[in-house]
Coordinates of C-alpha atoms in Angstrom, one line a residue:
M1187 CA -11.3 19.2 23.7
S1188 CA -14.0 20.3 21.3
V1189 CA -17.2 18.3 20.8
K1190 CA -16.2 17.7 17.2
T1191 CA -12.9 16.2 18.2
S1192 CA -14.4 14.0 20.8
L1193 CA -17.0 12.7 18.4
M1194 CA -14.6 12.0 15.5
P1195 CA -13.7 8.5 16.6
Y1196 CA -17.3 7.5 16.7
L1197 CA -18.0 9.0 13.3
A1198 CA -15.0 7.1 11.9
Q1199 CA -16.2 3.9 13.5
C1200 CA -19.6 4.4 11.9
L1201 CA -18.2 5.1 8.5
S1202 CA -16.0 2.1 8.5
S1203 CA -18.5 -0.3 10.0
D1204 CA -19.6 -3.5 8.4
T1205 CA -23.2 -2.3 8.7
S1206 CA -22.4 0.8 6.7
L1207 CA -20.5 -1.1 4.0
N1208 CA -23.2 -3.8 3.7
C1209 CA -26.0 -1.2 3.4
K1210 CA -24.1 0.6 0.6
R1211 CA -23.5 -2.6 -1.3
Y1212 CA -27.1 -3.6 -0.9
L1213 CA -28.3 -0.3 -2.4
F1214 CA -25.9 -0.4 -5.3
E1215 CA -26.9 -4.0 -6.2
F1216 CA -30.6 -3.2 -5.7
K1217 CA -30.4 -0.3 -8.1
R1218 CA -28.4 -2.4 -10.7
K1219 CA -31.0 -5.1 -10.7
L1220 CA -33.9 -2.7 -10.7
L1221 CA -32.5 -1.0 -13.8
R1222 CA -31.4 -4.3 -15.3
Q1223 CA -27.9 -3.1 -15.8
P1224 CA -24.7 -5.1 -16.0
H1225 CA -21.9 -5.0 -13.4
S1226 CA -20.1 -1.8 -14.5
L1227 CA -16.3 -1.5 -13.9
K1228 CA -14.6 1.8 -14.6
V1229 CA -10.8 1.3 -15.1
F1230 CA -8.5 4.3 -15.1
I1231 CA -5.2 3.9 -16.8
K1232 CA -2.1 6.0 -17.7
I1233 CA 0.5 4.9 -20.2
D1234 CA 3.5 5.8 -18.0
D1235 CA 2.1 4.2 -14.9
P1236 CA 3.5 0.6 -14.7
Y1237 CA 0.8 -0.5 -12.4
S1238 CA -1.7 0.2 -15.2
Y1239 CA 0.2 -2.2 -17.4
I1240 CA 0.2 -4.9 -14.7
L1241 CA -3.5 -4.4 -14.0
L1242 CA -4.5 -4.6 -17.7
Q1243 CA -2.6 -8.0 -18.0
A1244 CA -4.5 -9.2 -14.8
L1245 CA -7.8 -8.1 -16.3
A1246 CA -7.0 -10.1 -19.5
H1247 CA -7.5 -13.1 -17.2
F1248 CA -10.2 -11.6 -15.0
I1249 CA -12.6 -10.7 -17.8
P1250 CA -13.1 -14.2 -19.4
C1251 CA -13.2 -15.8 -15.9
Y1252 CA -16.0 -13.6 -14.6
G1253 CA -17.6 -12.4 -17.8
S1254 CA -18.8 -15.8 -18.6
S1255 CA -20.8 -16.0 -15.3
M1256 CA -22.4 -12.6 -15.2
P1257 CA -23.2 -9.5 -17.3
L1258 CA -20.0 -7.5 -17.1
N1259 CA -19.4 -4.1 -18.6
I1260 CA -15.8 -2.7 -18.4
V1261 CA -14.9 0.7 -19.7
F1262 CA -11.3 2.0 -19.8
Y1263 CA -10.5 5.7 -19.2
P1264 CA -7.0 6.8 -20.2
L1265 CA -5.5 9.8 -18.3
I1266 CA -2.4 11.8 -19.2
S1267 CA -1.7 13.2 -15.7
V1268 CA -2.7 13.0 -12.0
P1269 CA -2.7 15.7 -9.3
D1270 CA 0.8 16.9 -8.4
N1271 CA 0.2 16.3 -4.7
A1272 CA -0.8 12.6 -5.2
F1273 CA 2.9 11.6 -4.9
P1274 CA 5.1 13.6 -2.5
E1275 CA 8.3 12.2 -4.0
P1276 CA 7.5 11.5 -7.7
V1277 CA 11.0 10.5 -8.8
L1278 CA 11.4 8.0 -6.0
W1279 CA 7.8 6.8 -6.4
K1280 CA 8.3 6.1 -10.1
K1281 CA 11.6 4.3 -9.6
N1282 CA 10.0 2.1 -6.9
A1283 CA 6.9 1.5 -9.1
V1284 CA 9.0 0.2 -11.9
S1285 CA 10.9 -2.2 -9.6
D1286 CA 7.8 -3.2 -7.8
C1287 CA 6.0 -4.0 -11.1
Q1288 CA 8.9 -6.1 -12.2
Y1289 CA 8.4 -8.1 -9.0
L1290 CA 4.6 -8.4 -9.7
A1291 CA 5.2 -9.4 -13.3
K1292 CA 7.5 -12.2 -12.1
L1293 CA 5.0 -13.3 -9.4
Y1294 CA 2.1 -13.6 -11.9
Y1295 CA 4.0 -14.6 -15.0
F1296 CA 3.1 -11.4 -16.8
D1297 CA 5.2 -9.4 -19.3
S1298 CA 7.5 -7.1 -17.3
V1299 CA 8.4 -3.4 -17.6
N1300 CA 11.8 -2.4 -19.0
S1301 CA 13.5 0.0 -16.6
G1302 CA 16.1 0.8 -19.2
I1303 CA 13.7 2.6 -21.6
E1304 CA 13.7 6.4 -21.4
H1305 CA 10.3 7.8 -22.1
H1306 CA 9.9 11.2 -23.6
Q1307 CA 6.8 13.4 -23.5
S1308 CA 6.2 12.7 -27.2
D1309 CA 6.2 9.0 -26.5
K1310 CA 3.6 9.4 -23.8
V1311 CA 1.4 11.6 -26.1
V1312 CA 1.6 9.2 -29.0
A1313 CA 0.8 6.2 -26.9
T1314 CA -2.0 8.0 -25.1
K1315 CA -3.5 9.0 -28.5
A1316 CA -3.4 5.3 -29.4
L1317 CA -5.2 4.4 -26.2
L1318 CA -7.9 7.0 -27.0
A1319 CA -8.2 5.7 -30.5
C1320 CA -8.5 2.1 -29.3
G1321 CA -11.8 0.7 -28.2
S1322 CA -12.5 1.2 -24.5
T1323 CA -14.5 -1.9 -23.7
A1324 CA -13.6 -5.4 -22.4
A1325 CA -13.3 -6.7 -25.9
D1326 CA -10.4 -4.3 -26.6
I1327 CA -8.3 -5.5 -23.6
H1328 CA -5.7 -7.2 -25.8
H1329 CA -5.2 -4.1 -28.0
L1330 CA -4.8 -2.0 -24.8
V1331 CA -2.2 -4.4 -23.5
K1332 CA -0.3 -4.3 -26.8
I1333 CA -0.1 -0.5 -26.7
F1334 CA 1.3 -0.7 -23.1
A1335 CA 3.7 -3.5 -24.2
D1336 CA 5.1 -1.4 -27.0
F1337 CA 5.6 1.6 -24.6
W1338 CA 7.2 -0.4 -21.8
Q1339 CA 9.2 -3.1 -23.7
D1340 CA 10.2 -1.8 -27.2
E1341 CA 13.9 -0.8 -26.8
N1342 CA 14.2 -0.3 -30.5
R1343 CA 11.5 2.3 -30.8
P1344 CA 12.9 5.3 -32.7
Q1345 CA 13.3 8.5 -30.8
R1346 CA 10.7 11.0 -31.8
K1347 CA 12.1 14.5 -32.4
K1348 CA 8.8 15.9 -33.6
T1349 CA 6.5 17.3 -30.9
F1350 CA 3.1 15.6 -30.9
Q1351 CA 0.0 17.3 -29.6
F1352 CA -3.5 16.2 -28.7
S1353 CA -6.4 17.1 -31.0
P1354 CA -9.3 19.2 -29.4
Q1355 CA -11.4 16.0 -29.3
E1356 CA -8.6 14.1 -27.5
K1357 CA -8.1 16.9 -25.0
T1358 CA -11.9 16.9 -24.3
S1359 CA -11.8 13.1 -23.7
L1360 CA -8.8 13.4 -21.4
S1361 CA -10.3 16.3 -19.5
R1362 CA -13.6 14.3 -19.1
N1363 CA -11.8 11.3 -17.8
S1364 CA -9.9 13.5 -15.3
V1365 CA -13.1 15.0 -14.0
L1366 CA -14.7 11.6 -13.7
I1367 CA -12.0 10.1 -11.5
Q1368 CA -12.1 13.1 -9.3
K1369 CA -15.9 13.0 -9.1
L1370 CA -15.8 9.4 -8.1
G1371 CA -13.2 10.1 -5.4
H1372 CA -9.8 8.9 -6.5
Y1373 CA -6.4 10.4 -7.3
Q1374 CA -4.3 7.8 -9.2
T1375 CA -4.4 5.4 -12.1
G1376 CA -4.2 1.6 -12.2
T1377 CA -7.5 1.6 -10.3
I1378 CA -10.9 0.1 -10.8
H1379 CA -14.2 1.7 -9.6
Y1380 CA -17.1 -0.6 -9.0
A1381 CA -20.4 0.1 -7.3
G1382 CA -19.0 2.8 -5.0
E1383 CA -15.7 1.1 -4.1
W1384 CA -12.1 1.4 -5.4
Y1385 CA -9.6 -1.4 -6.2
W1386 CA -6.1 -0.3 -6.8
G1387 CA -3.8 -2.5 -8.9
V1388 CA -3.4 -6.3 -8.8
D1389 CA -3.0 -6.1 -5.0
R1390 CA -6.7 -5.3 -4.5
L1391 CA -8.2 -7.2 -7.4
A1392 CA -9.0 -10.2 -5.1
Y1393 CA -11.4 -8.0 -3.1
L1394 CA -13.4 -7.4 -6.3
E1395 CA -13.2 -11.1 -7.1
Q1396 CA -14.6 -12.0 -3.7
R1397 CA -17.4 -9.5 -4.1
L1398 CA -18.5 -10.9 -7.4
I1399 CA -18.0 -14.5 -6.3
S1400 CA -20.2 -13.8 -3.3
L1401 CA -23.0 -12.2 -5.3
Y1402 CA -23.3 -15.1 -7.7
K1403 CA -22.2 -17.9 -5.2
L1404 CA -19.6 -19.0 -7.8
P1405 CA -17.5 -22.1 -7.2
L1406 CA -14.3 -20.1 -7.5
Q1407 CA -11.5 -18.8 -5.4
P1408 CA -9.8 -15.4 -6.0
I1409 CA -6.9 -15.6 -8.3
F1410 CA -4.9 -12.5 -7.4
T1411 CA -3.7 -13.3 -3.8
K1412 CA 0.0 -13.9 -4.3
T1413 CA 1.1 -10.7 -2.6
R1414 CA -0.8 -11.5 0.6
L1415 CA 1.2 -12.3 3.7
K1416 CA -0.4 -15.1 5.7
L1417 CA 0.4 -14.8 9.4
D1418 CA -1.5 -15.3 12.6
A1419 CA -0.9 -14.6 16.2
T1420 CA 0.6 -18.1 16.7
S1421 CA 2.9 -18.0 13.6
T1422 CA 6.1 -19.8 14.6
L1423 CA 8.6 -22.0 12.9
K1424 CA 9.1 -25.6 13.9
Q1425 CA 12.5 -26.3 15.3
A1426 CA 13.5 -28.2 12.2
E1427 CA 12.6 -25.3 10.1
T1428 CA 14.6 -22.7 12.0
P1429 CA 17.5 -21.3 9.9
N1430 CA 20.8 -22.7 11.0
Y1431 CA 22.8 -19.5 10.9
D1432 CA 23.2 -16.9 13.7
Q1433 CA 20.1 -14.9 14.2
N1434 CA 22.3 -12.0 15.4
N1435 CA 23.4 -11.6 11.8
K1436 CA 19.9 -10.7 10.6
R1437 CA 18.0 -7.5 11.1
L1438 CA 14.5 -6.4 10.2
T1439 CA 13.8 -2.6 10.3
L1440 CA 10.4 -0.9 10.1
Y1441 CA 10.1 2.8 9.3
F1442 CA 6.9 3.8 11.0
S1443 CA 4.6 6.7 11.6
I1444 CA 2.1 6.7 14.5
R1445 CA -0.4 8.6 12.3
S1446 CA -0.2 6.3 9.3
P1447 CA -3.1 3.7 9.0
Y1448 CA -0.9 1.5 6.9
S1449 CA 1.8 1.7 9.5
H1450 CA -0.7 0.3 12.0
L1451 CA -1.2 -2.7 9.8
G1452 CA 2.5 -3.0 9.0
L1453 CA 3.5 -2.9 12.7
E1454 CA 1.1 -5.6 13.7
Q1455 CA 2.2 -7.9 10.9
T1456 CA 6.0 -7.1 11.2
V1457 CA 5.9 -8.1 14.9
L1458 CA 4.4 -11.5 13.9
L1459 CA 6.9 -11.9 11.1
A1460 CA 9.8 -11.1 13.3
N1461 CA 8.5 -13.6 16.0
K1462 CA 8.0 -16.3 13.4
Y1463 CA 11.6 -16.2 12.2
Q1464 CA 13.1 -15.0 15.5
I1465 CA 14.6 -12.0 13.8
P1466 CA 15.6 -8.9 15.8
L1467 CA 13.1 -6.0 15.0
T1468 CA 14.1 -2.4 15.0
I1469 CA 11.4 0.2 14.7
K1470 CA 12.4 3.7 13.5
P1471 CA 9.6 6.3 13.8
V1472 CA 9.4 9.2 11.4
L1473 CA 7.2 12.3 11.3
P1474 CA 4.0 12.0 9.3
M1475 CA 4.0 13.7 5.9
V1476 CA 1.6 16.5 7.0
M1477 CA 3.9 17.4 9.8
R1478 CA 6.8 17.6 7.3
G1479 CA 4.9 20.1 5.2
L1480 CA 3.6 17.7 2.6
A1481 CA -0.1 17.9 1.6
V1482 CA -2.3 14.8 1.4
P1483 CA -5.4 15.1 -0.9
N1484 CA -8.7 14.4 0.7
A1485 CA -9.4 11.7 -1.9
K1486 CA -6.2 10.0 -0.8
K1487 CA -7.1 10.2 2.9
M1488 CA -10.5 8.7 2.4
Y1489 CA -9.3 5.9 0.1
I1490 CA -6.6 5.0 2.6
F1491 CA -9.1 5.0 5.5
H1492 CA -11.5 2.6 3.7
D1493 CA -8.7 0.5 2.2
T1494 CA -7.1 0.1 5.6
K1495 CA -10.4 -1.1 7.0
R1496 CA -10.9 -3.9 4.5
E1497 CA -7.2 -5.0 4.9
A1498 CA -7.6 -4.9 8.7
C1499 CA -10.7 -7.1 8.4
R1500 CA -8.8 -9.6 6.3
L1501 CA -5.9 -9.6 8.7
N1502 CA -8.1 -9.8 11.8
I1503 CA -6.6 -6.5 13.0
D1504 CA -8.9 -4.0 14.8
Y1505 CA -9.2 -0.7 13.0
G1506 CA -11.8 2.1 12.5
K1507 CA -12.4 3.9 15.8
V1508 CA -9.7 6.5 14.9
A1509 CA -8.6 9.3 17.1
D1510 CA -6.1 11.1 14.9
P1511 CA -2.9 11.8 16.8
L1512 CA -1.8 14.5 14.4
G1513 CA 0.3 17.2 16.1
L1514 CA 0.5 16.9 19.8
G1515 CA -0.4 13.2 19.9
V1516 CA 2.5 12.4 17.6
E1517 CA 4.9 14.5 19.5
R1518 CA 3.9 12.9 22.8
C1519 CA 4.2 9.4 21.3
Y1520 CA 7.8 10.1 20.1
A1521 CA 8.8 11.9 23.2
L1522 CA 8.3 8.7 25.3
F1523 CA 9.6 6.2 22.8
E1524 CA 13.2 6.4 24.0
Y1525 CA 12.0 5.8 27.6
A1526 CA 10.0 2.8 26.4
E1527 CA 13.0 1.5 24.5
A1528 CA 15.3 1.8 27.5
Q1529 CA 12.8 -0.3 29.5
G1530 CA 12.8 -3.0 26.8
K1531 CA 9.2 -2.1 25.9
G1532 CA 9.6 0.0 22.8
T1533 CA 7.6 -2.4 20.5
E1534 CA 5.0 -3.1 23.1
Y1535 CA 4.6 0.7 23.6
L1536 CA 4.1 1.4 19.9
L1537 CA 1.7 -1.5 19.6
N1538 CA -0.4 -0.1 22.5
Y1539 CA -0.3 3.4 21.2
S1540 CA -1.1 2.4 17.6
R1541 CA -4.1 0.3 18.8
A1542 CA -5.3 3.1 21.0
V1543 CA -5.4 5.7 18.3
N1544 CA -6.5 3.5 15.4
S1545 CA -9.1 1.2 16.9
Q1546 CA -10.0 2.3 20.5
G1547 CA -10.6 6.1 19.9
L1548 CA -8.2 7.2 22.7
H1549 CA -7.1 10.8 22.4
S1550 CA -3.4 10.6 23.0
D1551 CA -3.1 14.4 23.1
T1552 CA -4.8 14.3 26.5
D1553 CA -3.2 13.1 29.8
K1554 CA -6.2 10.9 30.4
G1555 CA -5.7 9.0 27.1
L1556 CA -1.9 8.9 27.2
K1557 CA -1.9 7.6 30.8
I1558 CA -3.9 4.6 29.7
I1559 CA -1.4 3.9 26.9
V1560 CA 1.6 4.3 29.1
E1561 CA 0.4 2.1 31.9
R1562 CA -0.8 -0.6 29.5
S1563 CA 2.8 -0.7 28.3
G1564 CA 4.1 -1.3 31.8
L1565 CA 5.7 2.1 32.1
D1566 CA 5.6 4.6 34.9
W1567 CA 3.2 7.4 34.3
P1568 CA 4.7 10.1 36.6
H1569 CA 8.1 9.5 35.1
A1570 CA 6.6 9.6 31.6
Q1571 CA 4.9 12.9 32.3
S1572 CA 8.3 14.4 33.2
L1573 CA 9.6 13.5 29.7
L1574 CA 6.8 15.0 27.6
K1575 CA 8.5 18.3 27.0
L1576 CA 11.7 16.8 25.6
S1577 CA 12.4 17.6 22.0
S1578 CA 15.5 15.4 21.5
W1579 CA 13.3 13.0 19.6
R1580 CA 13.2 15.4 16.6
Q1581 CA 16.8 14.7 15.8
W1582 CA 16.4 10.9 15.7
A1583 CA 13.1 11.2 13.8
Q1584 CA 14.8 13.3 11.2
H1585 CA 17.8 10.8 11.1
N1586 CA 15.3 8.0 10.6
L1587 CA 13.7 9.8 7.7
D1588 CA 17.1 10.6 6.1
E1589 CA 18.1 6.9 6.4
M1590 CA 14.8 5.8 4.8
M1591 CA 15.2 8.2 1.9
Q1592 CA 18.8 6.9 1.3
L1593 CA 17.3 3.5 0.8
G1594 CA 15.2 5.0 -2.0
L1595 CA 12.0 5.0 0.0
W1596 CA 9.9 8.0 1.0
G1597 CA 6.8 6.9 2.8
V1598 CA 5.7 4.6 5.6
P1599 CA 5.5 1.9 6.4
S1600 CA 8.8 0.9 4.8
F1601 CA 10.8 -2.2 5.6
S1602 CA 14.4 -3.2 5.2
Y1603 CA 15.7 -6.7 5.8
Q1604 CA 19.4 -7.4 6.0
S1605 CA 21.3 -10.6 6.5
N1606 CA 25.1 -10.9 7.1
I1607 CA 25.6 -14.6 6.8
L1608 CA 28.9 -16.1 7.8
A1609 CA 28.8 -19.1 5.4
G1610 CA 31.3 -21.8 5.4
S1611 CA 30.6 -22.5 1.7
I1612 CA 31.7 -18.9 0.8
Q1613 CA 35.5 -19.2 0.6
H1614 CA 38.2 -16.8 -0.5
G1615 CA 41.8 -17.7 0.2
G1616 CA 40.8 -20.5 2.5
K1617 CA 38.8 -18.1 4.8
Q1618 CA 35.2 -17.7 5.5
Q1619 CA 33.6 -14.6 4.1
D1620 CA 30.6 -12.6 5.1
S1621 CA 27.8 -12.5 2.5
S1622 CA 25.6 -9.4 3.1
Q1623 CA 22.3 -9.1 1.3
Q1624 CA 19.5 -6.5 1.8
L1625 CA 16.0 -5.9 0.5
S1626 CA 14.1 -2.7 1.2
V1627 CA 10.5 -2.2 0.2
W1628 CA 7.7 0.3 0.6
G1629 CA 4.2 -0.5 1.8
Q1630 CA 2.6 -3.2 4.1
D1631 CA 1.6 -5.0 0.9
R1632 CA 5.2 -6.0 0.4
L1633 CA 5.8 -7.8 3.6
A1634 CA 5.2 -11.1 1.7
R1635 CA 8.2 -10.2 -0.4
I1636 CA 10.2 -9.7 2.7
E1637 CA 9.2 -13.1 3.9
Q1638 CA 10.1 -14.6 0.5
F1639 CA 13.5 -13.0 0.8
I1640 CA 14.0 -14.3 4.3
Q1641 CA 13.2 -17.8 3.2
S1642 CA 15.6 -17.5 0.3
Q1643 CA 18.4 -16.8 2.8
R1644 CA 17.9 -19.9 4.8
L1645 CA 20.6 -22.5 4.4

C-alpha cells in the first residue's frame, strides 16, 4: 500500500471535521462583517429543472422570513445546460425528478409540475430569455416563479414552430453563469451557494436556515424539514401500533453500493426502519458507477462527500474517515456477501463493512483490514479467505442492477417497498383478494416517503 493511500482516510477525516468546518465558517463571517457586506446567496436555476421550480417557491417563503431579520442579498443565475456527465441516466433522472417534485409540491403545498407537458427546445430558449430579462434579485422572486409556472403548468401554451436563439448578450450571460457555478464547485441547478457551502433543493434548505438562525440567535425553527426521516437506534412500534396484517406479505428492498456514501447513510437508516415496522429487509448490492464505466465529476464527488458528512451528523451516524474500497475492496466485499447471507449475517456484514470503509479508515483491499470486518461480523476468516477469488457475485450484482433499472431507478441507494395485503374488506365474488401496492424511490432523502407509504398501508 502506498503512503498516499494509507494517509487518505486521515486527510478525509480532517477535511470533514467539525473543526475544519467551523474555521471556514468563522473566516467567511469575519470577512463579511469586516467588509460590511450582506449575507450573499447565489441561486443557480434552469427552466427545465423541476427542482429549480420547487426551490424558487420555497425561497418565496424563505426570503421574507429571514430577510426581515438580517441583511440578505440573493442573486439568481439562470443556466441553459449542465455537464453531460452530471447525470449518468438523464432520461430516467428527468422522469424521476418530475415525479419527485410532484411529491415535494404536495408535501409543502406548492404548485406542482405537470408531467404531461412536452417541452421543446424553443420553449426552453424563450423561457430562459425571460429569466435573463427578469430582475435577478430577491425582489424579483415572484416574477421568476411566474415564468417557471408558465413553463411547467400551461398546457394551452401554443407550440412554437419558429426557432428562437439567444442574443450575443444573453449567450455571454449564460456562459458567465456556467463558469461561475463551475468555479464555485458545483455541477447542477436548483442549488444555493452561501459562504463556501452548497445547499441543493428544498431538502437542504433547512441547513441554511439553521446556519442563519444560529448566527443571529433567532427565535425560529427551520421550516423545510418535512422530508427528514426521524429514527433512532431504539425506534420501535408499540404493540398496539403494530399493523394487523401478516408481516410476511411485506417486503423492503435496498439497492446498495459499498462505495456510495449515501448508501452508507441509507443502509443505517433502512435497518432501523425495517426494525421499527418489523418488515423483512432484502439488500441487493450493485457495482459502483465508476466500476460500470460511468464517470463521476470531481465537483460531484466533493459535494457528495461534504453533504454526506452533514447528513451523517444530523442522523448521528459516523462518517468521514473514508478508505475508498473502489476496485478490489468492492470485489472482496461482494465475494463474501453470499457467505454472510447463508450464515444469516448478511445485513450485519454489510453494516460492519460500510462502517469500516466510511468511518473507521479500514482498508478492505488488504487482508488485515478485511479480517477485522469479517470477524466483527461473526464469520470465519479462514473460510472467507477461500472465497475471495470467486466471481459468481458478478452475475447477481448485474441482475440487481437490471432489476433496479426496470423500476425506473438508476443509482444508489434506491428503495422499493411492496405490500401484498390479504384484506377481508377486498371482495370479489365472495372471495378475499390480494391487494398489491409498491413504491420505489431513489435516494436516502426519500426514506421518509417510504415510511409514509408504510403507514398508509396499515389497517
